[in-house]
PDB file of C-alpha atoms in Angstrom:
ATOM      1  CA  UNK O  59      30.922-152.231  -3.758  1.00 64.00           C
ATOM      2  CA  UNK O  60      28.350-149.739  -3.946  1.00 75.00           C
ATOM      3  CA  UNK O  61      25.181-148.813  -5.845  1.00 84.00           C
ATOM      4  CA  UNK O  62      24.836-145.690  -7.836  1.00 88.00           C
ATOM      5  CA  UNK O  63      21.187-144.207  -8.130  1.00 90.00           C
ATOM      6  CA  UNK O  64      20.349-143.039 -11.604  1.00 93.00           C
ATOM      7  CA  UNK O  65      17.980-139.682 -11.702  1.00 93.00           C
ATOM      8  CA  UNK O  66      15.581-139.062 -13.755  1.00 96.00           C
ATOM      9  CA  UNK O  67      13.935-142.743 -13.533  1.00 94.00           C
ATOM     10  CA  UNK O  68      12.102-141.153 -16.929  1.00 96.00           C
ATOM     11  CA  UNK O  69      13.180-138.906 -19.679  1.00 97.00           C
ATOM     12  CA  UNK O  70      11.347-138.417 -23.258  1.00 97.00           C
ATOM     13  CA  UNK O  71      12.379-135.994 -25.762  1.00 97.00           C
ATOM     14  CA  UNK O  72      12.557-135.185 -29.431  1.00 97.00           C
ATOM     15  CA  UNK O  73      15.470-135.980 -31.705  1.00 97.00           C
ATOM     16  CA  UNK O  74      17.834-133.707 -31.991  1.00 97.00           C
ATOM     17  CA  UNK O  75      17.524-132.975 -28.229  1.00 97.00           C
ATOM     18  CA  UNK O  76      20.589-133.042 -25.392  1.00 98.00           C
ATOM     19  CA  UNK O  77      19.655-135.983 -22.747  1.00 97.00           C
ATOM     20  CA  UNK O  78      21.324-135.764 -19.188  1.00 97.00           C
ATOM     21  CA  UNK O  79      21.372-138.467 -16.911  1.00 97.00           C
ATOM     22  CA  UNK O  80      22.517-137.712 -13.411  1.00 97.00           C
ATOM     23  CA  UNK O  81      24.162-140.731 -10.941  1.00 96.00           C
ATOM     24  CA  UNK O  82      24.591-140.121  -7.339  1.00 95.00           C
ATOM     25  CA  UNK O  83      26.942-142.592  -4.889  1.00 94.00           C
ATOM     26  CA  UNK O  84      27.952-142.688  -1.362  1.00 92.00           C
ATOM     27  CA  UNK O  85      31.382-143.529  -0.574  1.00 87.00           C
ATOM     28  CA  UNK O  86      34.848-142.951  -2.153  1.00 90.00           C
ATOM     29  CA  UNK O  87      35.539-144.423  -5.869  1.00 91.00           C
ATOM     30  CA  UNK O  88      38.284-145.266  -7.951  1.00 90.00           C
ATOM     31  CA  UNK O  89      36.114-144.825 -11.366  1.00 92.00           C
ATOM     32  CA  UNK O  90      32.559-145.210 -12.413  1.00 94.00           C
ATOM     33  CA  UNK O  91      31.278-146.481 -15.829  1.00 94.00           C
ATOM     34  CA  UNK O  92      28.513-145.827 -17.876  1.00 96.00           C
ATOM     35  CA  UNK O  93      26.351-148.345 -19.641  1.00 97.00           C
ATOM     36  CA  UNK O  94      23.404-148.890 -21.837  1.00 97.00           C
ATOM     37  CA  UNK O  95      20.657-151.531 -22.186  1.00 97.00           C
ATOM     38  CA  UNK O  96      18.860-151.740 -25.362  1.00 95.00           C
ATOM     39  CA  UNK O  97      15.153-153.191 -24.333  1.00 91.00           C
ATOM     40  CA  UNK O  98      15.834-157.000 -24.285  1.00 85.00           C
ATOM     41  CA  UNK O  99      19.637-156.628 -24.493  1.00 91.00           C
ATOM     42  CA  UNK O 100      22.314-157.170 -22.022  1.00 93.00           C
ATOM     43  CA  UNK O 101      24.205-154.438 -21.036  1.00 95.00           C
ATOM     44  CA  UNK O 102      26.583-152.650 -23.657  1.00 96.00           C
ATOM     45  CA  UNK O 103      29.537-150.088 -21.437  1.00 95.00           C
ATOM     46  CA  UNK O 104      29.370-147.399 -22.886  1.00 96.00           C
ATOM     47  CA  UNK O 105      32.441-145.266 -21.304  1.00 96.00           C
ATOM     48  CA  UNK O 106      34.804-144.973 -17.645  1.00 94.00           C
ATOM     49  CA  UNK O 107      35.860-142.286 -15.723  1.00 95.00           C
ATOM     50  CA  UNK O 108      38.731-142.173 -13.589  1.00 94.00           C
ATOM     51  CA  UNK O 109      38.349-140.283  -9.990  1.00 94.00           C
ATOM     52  CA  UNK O 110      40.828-138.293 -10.969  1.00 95.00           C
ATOM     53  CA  UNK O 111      39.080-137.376 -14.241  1.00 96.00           C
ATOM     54  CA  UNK O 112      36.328-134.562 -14.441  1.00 97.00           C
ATOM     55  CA  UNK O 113      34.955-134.877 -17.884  1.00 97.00           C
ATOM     56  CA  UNK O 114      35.196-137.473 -20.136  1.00 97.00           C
ATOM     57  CA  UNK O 115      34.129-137.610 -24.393  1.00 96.00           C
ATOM     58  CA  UNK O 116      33.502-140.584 -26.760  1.00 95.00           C
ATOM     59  CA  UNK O 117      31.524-139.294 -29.395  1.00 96.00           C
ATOM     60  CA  UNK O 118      28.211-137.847 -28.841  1.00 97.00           C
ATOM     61  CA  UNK O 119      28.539-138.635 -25.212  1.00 97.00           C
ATOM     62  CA  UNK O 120      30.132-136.779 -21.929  1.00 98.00           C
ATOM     63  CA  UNK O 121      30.884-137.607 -18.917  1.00 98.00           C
ATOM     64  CA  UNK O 122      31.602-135.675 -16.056  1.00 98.00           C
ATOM     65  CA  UNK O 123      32.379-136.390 -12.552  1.00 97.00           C
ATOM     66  CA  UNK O 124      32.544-134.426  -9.571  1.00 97.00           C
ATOM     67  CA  UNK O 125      33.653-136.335  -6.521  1.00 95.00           C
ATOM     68  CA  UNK O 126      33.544-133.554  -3.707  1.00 95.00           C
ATOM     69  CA  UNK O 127      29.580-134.150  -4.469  1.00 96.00           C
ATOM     70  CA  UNK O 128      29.969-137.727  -5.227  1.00 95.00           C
ATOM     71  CA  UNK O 129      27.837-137.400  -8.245  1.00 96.00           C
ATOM     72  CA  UNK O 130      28.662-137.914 -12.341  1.00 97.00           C
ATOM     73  CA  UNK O 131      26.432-136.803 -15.231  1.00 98.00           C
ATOM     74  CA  UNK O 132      26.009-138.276 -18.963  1.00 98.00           C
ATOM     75  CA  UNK O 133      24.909-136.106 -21.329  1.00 98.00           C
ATOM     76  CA  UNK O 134      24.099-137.611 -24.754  1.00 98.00           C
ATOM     77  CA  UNK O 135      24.129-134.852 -27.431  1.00 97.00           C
ATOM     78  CA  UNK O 136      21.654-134.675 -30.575  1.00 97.00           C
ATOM     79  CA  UNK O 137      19.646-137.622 -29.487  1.00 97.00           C
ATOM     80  CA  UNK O 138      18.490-140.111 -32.250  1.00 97.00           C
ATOM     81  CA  UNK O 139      16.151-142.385 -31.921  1.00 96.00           C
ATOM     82  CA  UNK O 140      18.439-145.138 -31.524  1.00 96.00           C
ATOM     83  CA  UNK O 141      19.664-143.825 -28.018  1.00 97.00           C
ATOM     84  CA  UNK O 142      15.849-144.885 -26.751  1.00 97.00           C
ATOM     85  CA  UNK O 143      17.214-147.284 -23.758  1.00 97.00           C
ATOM     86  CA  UNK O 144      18.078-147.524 -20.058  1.00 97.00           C
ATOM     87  CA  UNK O 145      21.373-145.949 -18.609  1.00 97.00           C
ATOM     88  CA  UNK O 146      22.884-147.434 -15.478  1.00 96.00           C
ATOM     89  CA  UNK O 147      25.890-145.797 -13.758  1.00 94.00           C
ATOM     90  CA  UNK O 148      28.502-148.345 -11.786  1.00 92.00           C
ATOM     91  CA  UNK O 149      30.705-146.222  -9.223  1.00 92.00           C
ATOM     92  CA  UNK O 150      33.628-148.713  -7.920  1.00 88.00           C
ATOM     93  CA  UNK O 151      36.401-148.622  -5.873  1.00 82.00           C
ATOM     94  CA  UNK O 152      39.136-151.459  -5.301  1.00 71.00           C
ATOM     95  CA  UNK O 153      36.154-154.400  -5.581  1.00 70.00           C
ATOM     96  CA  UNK O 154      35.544-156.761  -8.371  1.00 75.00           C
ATOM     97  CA  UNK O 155      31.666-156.526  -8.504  1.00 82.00           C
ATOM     98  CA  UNK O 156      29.553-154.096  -9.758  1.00 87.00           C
ATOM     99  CA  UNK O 157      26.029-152.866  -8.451  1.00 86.00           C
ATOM    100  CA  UNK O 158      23.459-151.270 -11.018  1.00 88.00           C
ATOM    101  CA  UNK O 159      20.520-148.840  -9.976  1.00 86.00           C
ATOM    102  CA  UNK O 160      17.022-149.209 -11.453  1.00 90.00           C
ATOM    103  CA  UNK O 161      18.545-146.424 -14.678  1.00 94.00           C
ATOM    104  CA  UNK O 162      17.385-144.287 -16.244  1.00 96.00           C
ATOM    105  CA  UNK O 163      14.785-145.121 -18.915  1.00 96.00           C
ATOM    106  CA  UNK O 164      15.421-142.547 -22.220  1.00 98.00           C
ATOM    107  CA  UNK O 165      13.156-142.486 -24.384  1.00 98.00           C
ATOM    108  CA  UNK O 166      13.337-139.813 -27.737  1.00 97.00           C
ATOM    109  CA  UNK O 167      10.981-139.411 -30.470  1.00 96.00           C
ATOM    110  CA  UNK O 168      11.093-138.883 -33.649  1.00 91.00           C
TER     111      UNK O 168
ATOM    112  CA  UNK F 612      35.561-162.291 -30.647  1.00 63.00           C
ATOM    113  CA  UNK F 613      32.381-163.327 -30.130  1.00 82.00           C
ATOM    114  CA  UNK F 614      31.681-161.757 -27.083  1.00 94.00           C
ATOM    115  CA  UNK F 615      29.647-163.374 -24.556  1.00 97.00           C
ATOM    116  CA  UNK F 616      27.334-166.316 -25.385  1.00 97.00           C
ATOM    117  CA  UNK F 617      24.937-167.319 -23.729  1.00 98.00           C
ATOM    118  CA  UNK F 618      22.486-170.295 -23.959  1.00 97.00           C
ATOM    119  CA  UNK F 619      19.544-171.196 -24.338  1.00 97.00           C
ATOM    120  CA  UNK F 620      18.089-167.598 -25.513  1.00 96.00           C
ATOM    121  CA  UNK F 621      14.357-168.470 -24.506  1.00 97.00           C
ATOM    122  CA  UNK F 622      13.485-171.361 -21.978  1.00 97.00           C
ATOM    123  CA  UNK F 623      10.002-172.136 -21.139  1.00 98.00           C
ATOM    124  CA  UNK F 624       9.360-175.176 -18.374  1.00 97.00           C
ATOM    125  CA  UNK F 625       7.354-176.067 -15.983  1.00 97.00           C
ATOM    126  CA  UNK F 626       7.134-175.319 -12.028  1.00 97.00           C
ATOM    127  CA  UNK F 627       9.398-178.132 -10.363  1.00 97.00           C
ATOM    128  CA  UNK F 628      11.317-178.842 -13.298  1.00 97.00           C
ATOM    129  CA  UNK F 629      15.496-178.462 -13.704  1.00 97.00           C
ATOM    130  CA  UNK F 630      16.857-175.503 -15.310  1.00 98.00           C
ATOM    131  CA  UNK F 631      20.374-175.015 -16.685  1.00 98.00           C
ATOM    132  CA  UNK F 632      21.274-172.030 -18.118  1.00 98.00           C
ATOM    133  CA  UNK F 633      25.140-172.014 -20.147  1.00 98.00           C
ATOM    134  CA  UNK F 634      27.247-169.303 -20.367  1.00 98.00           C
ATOM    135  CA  UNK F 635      30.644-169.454 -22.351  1.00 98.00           C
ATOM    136  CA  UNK F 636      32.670-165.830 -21.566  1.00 97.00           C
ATOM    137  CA  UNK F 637      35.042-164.158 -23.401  1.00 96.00           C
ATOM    138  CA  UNK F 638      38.145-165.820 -24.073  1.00 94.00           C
ATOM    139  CA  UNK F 639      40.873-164.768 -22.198  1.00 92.00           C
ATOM    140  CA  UNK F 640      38.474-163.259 -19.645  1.00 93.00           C
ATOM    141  CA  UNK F 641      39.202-164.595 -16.000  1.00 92.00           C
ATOM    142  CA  UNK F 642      36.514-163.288 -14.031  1.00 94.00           C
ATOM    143  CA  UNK F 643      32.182-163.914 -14.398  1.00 96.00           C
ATOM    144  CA  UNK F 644      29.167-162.794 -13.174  1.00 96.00           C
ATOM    145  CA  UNK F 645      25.361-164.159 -13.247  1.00 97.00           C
ATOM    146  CA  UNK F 646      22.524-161.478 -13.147  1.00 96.00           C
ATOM    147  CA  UNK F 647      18.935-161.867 -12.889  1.00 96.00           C
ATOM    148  CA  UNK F 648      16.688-158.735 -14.105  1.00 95.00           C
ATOM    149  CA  UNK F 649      13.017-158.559 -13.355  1.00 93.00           C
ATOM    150  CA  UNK F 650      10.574-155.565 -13.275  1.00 89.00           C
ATOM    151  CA  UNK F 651      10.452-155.438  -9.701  1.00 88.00           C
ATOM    152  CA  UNK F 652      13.879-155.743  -8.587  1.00 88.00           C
ATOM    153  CA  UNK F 653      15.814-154.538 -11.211  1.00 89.00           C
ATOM    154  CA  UNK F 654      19.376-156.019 -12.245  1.00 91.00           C
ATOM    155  CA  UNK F 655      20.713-158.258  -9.845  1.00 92.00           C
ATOM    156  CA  UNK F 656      24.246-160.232  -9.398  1.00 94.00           C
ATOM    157  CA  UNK F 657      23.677-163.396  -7.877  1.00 96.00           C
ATOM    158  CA  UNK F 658      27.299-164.917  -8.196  1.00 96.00           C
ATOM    159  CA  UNK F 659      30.936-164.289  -9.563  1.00 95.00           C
ATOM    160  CA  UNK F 660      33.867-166.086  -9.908  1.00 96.00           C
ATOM    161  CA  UNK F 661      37.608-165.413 -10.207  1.00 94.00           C
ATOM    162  CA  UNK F 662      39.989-167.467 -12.101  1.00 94.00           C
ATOM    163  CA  UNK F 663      36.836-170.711 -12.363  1.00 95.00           C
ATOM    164  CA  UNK F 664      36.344-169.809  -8.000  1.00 96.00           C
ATOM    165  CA  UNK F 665      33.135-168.858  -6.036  1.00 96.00           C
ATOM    166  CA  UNK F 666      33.915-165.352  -4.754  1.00 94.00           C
ATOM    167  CA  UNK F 667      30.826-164.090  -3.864  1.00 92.00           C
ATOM    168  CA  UNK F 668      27.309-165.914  -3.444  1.00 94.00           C
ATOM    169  CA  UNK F 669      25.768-163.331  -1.604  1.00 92.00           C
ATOM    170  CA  UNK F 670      23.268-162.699  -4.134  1.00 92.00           C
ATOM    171  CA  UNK F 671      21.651-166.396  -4.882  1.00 95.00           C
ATOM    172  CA  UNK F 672      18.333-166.370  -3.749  1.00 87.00           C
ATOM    173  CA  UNK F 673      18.085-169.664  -2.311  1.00 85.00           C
ATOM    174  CA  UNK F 674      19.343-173.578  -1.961  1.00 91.00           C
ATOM    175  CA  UNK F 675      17.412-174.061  -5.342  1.00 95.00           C
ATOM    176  CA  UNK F 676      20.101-172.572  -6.915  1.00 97.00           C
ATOM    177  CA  UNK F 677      23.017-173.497  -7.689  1.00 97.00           C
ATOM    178  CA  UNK F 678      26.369-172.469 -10.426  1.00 98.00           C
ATOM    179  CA  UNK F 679      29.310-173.769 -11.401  1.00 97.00           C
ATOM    180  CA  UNK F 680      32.693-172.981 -13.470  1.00 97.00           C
ATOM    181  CA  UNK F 681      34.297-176.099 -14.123  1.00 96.00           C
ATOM    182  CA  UNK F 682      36.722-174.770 -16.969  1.00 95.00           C
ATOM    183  CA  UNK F 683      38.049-170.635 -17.936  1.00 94.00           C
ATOM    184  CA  UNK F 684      35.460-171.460 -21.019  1.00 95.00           C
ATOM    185  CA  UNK F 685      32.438-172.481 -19.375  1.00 96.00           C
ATOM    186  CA  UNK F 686      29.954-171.965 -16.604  1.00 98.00           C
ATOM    187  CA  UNK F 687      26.338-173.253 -15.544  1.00 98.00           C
ATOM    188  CA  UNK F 688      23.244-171.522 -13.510  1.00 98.00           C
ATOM    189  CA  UNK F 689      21.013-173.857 -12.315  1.00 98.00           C
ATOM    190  CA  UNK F 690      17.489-173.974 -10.729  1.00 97.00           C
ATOM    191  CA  UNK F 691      16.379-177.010  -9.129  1.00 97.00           C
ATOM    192  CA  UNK F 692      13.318-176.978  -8.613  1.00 96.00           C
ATOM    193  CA  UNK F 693      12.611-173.969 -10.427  1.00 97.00           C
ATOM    194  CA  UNK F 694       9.328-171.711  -9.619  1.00 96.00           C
ATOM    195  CA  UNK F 695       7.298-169.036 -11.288  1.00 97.00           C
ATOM    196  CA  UNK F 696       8.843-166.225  -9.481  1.00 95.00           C
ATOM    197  CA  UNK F 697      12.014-167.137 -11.172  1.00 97.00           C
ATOM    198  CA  UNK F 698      10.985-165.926 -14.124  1.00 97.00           C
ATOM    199  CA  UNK F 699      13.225-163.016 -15.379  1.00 97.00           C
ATOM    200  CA  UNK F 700      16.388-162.399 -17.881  1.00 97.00           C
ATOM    201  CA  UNK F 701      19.667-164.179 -16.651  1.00 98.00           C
ATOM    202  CA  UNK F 702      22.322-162.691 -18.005  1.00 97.00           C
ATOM    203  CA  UNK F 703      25.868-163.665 -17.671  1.00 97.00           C
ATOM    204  CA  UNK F 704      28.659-160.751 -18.125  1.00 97.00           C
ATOM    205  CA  UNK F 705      32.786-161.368 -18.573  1.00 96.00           C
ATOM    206  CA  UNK F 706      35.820-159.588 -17.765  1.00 94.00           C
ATOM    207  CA  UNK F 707      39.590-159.043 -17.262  1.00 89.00           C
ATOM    208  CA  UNK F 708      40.760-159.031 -13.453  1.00 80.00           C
ATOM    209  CA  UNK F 709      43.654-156.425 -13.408  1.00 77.00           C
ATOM    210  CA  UNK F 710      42.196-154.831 -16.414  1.00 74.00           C
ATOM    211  CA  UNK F 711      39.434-152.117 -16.673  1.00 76.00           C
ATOM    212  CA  UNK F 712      36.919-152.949 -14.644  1.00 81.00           C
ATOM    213  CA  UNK F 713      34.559-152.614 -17.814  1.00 90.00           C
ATOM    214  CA  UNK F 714      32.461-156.164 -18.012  1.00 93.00           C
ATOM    215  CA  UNK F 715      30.694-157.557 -21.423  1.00 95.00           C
ATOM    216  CA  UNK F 716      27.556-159.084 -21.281  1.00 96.00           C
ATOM    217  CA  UNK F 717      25.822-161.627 -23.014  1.00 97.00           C
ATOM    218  CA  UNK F 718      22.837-161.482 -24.433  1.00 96.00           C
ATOM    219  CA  UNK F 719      20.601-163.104 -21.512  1.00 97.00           C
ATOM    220  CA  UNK F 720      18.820-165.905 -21.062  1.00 98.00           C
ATOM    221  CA  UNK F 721      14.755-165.229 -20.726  1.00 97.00           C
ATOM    222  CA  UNK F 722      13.439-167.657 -18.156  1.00 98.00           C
ATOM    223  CA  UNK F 723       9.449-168.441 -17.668  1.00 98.00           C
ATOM    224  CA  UNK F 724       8.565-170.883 -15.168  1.00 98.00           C
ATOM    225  CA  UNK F 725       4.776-172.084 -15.562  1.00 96.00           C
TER     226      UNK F 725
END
């Protein structure tokens, strides 16, 4: 297992705003997921890329991953203000356990 | 389904006491994780088992701690004797081996020690 390192650590912005989160990992992968944490909640997934997948939608939300760089991006479109939270990435290949980063903490304004 | 549960939401005790935190996982869900989240070192996974088995300990801090899964439904953390700088959010988390790797977690368990 390995840990993914979110970047920015810190991101505010208005409403109506794009957010990108960035995740960068070290070794080879068979997918890496995406969740949020509400502050005081556990974690809620959010959405999972395949490595053989570059870009993935749900909503609002993309995903891309490029695995030549060994890096991913979410990007949430037109923020609300209900997106305020911390984003972990969890890269993983062939292991059962997952390892979260410190996230990224989001925080938009109304 | 009602997702992960975990209990009790908010413990307060006292240094040296016993402290059991439950967590029941999803139903149907063969594999769980404990996680400990503080400030200063982030989210952690202290333990996971397959199928009700140990697979991984690596992450328990120490002898004063200890979990079990005695049944698919059920599983315990426990802190004997617990200290202040156990105080954090345990959270327990659920999922299908040999499905997604996705995992559900519960809502957490906040922990003060005094």
């Amino acid at each position: 297992s390995q840990q993914g390192e979110e970047d920015p650590q810190a991101l505010s912005i208005q409403e109506g705003e794009n957010a990108t989160m960035n995740c960068s990992y070290k070794t080879s992968i068979n997918n890496l997921q995406w969740y949020r944490q509400n502050s005081g909640r556990g974690l809620v997934h959010l959405i999972l890329i395949r490595s053989n997948e570059r870009e993935k939608h749900s909503g609002r939300l993309r995903v891309t991953l490029d695995t030549s760089k060994k890096s991913s991006s979410l990007l949430i479109t037109a923020s609300r203000a209900a997106d305020t939270a911390s984003y972990f990435c969890a890269p993983s290949h062939n292991t059962d356990k997952l390892i979260f980063g410190t996230g990224t903490r989001l925080q938009v304004f109304p | 389904d009602a997702g992960v549960i975990q209990s009790p939401r908010h413990e307060v005790t006292e240094m040296g006491q016993e402290v059991t935190l439950r967590c029941k996982p999803i139903s149907g869900h063969n594999s769980l994780f404990w996680y400990r989240q503080t400030m200063m070192r982030g989210l952690e996974l202290l333990i996971y088992f397959n199928n009700n088995v140990p697979i991984d300990d690596s992450g328990m801090p120490e002898d004063r701690f200890s979990a079990k899964m005695p049944n698919a439904s059920f599983s315990t953390l426990k802190i004997q004797p617990s200290e202040p700088r156990d105080s954090a959010v345990y959270f327990c988390a659920s999922r299908m081996v040999g499905g997604t790797d996705t995992q559900y977690f519960g809502p957490g368990t906040r922990l003060t020690v005094l």
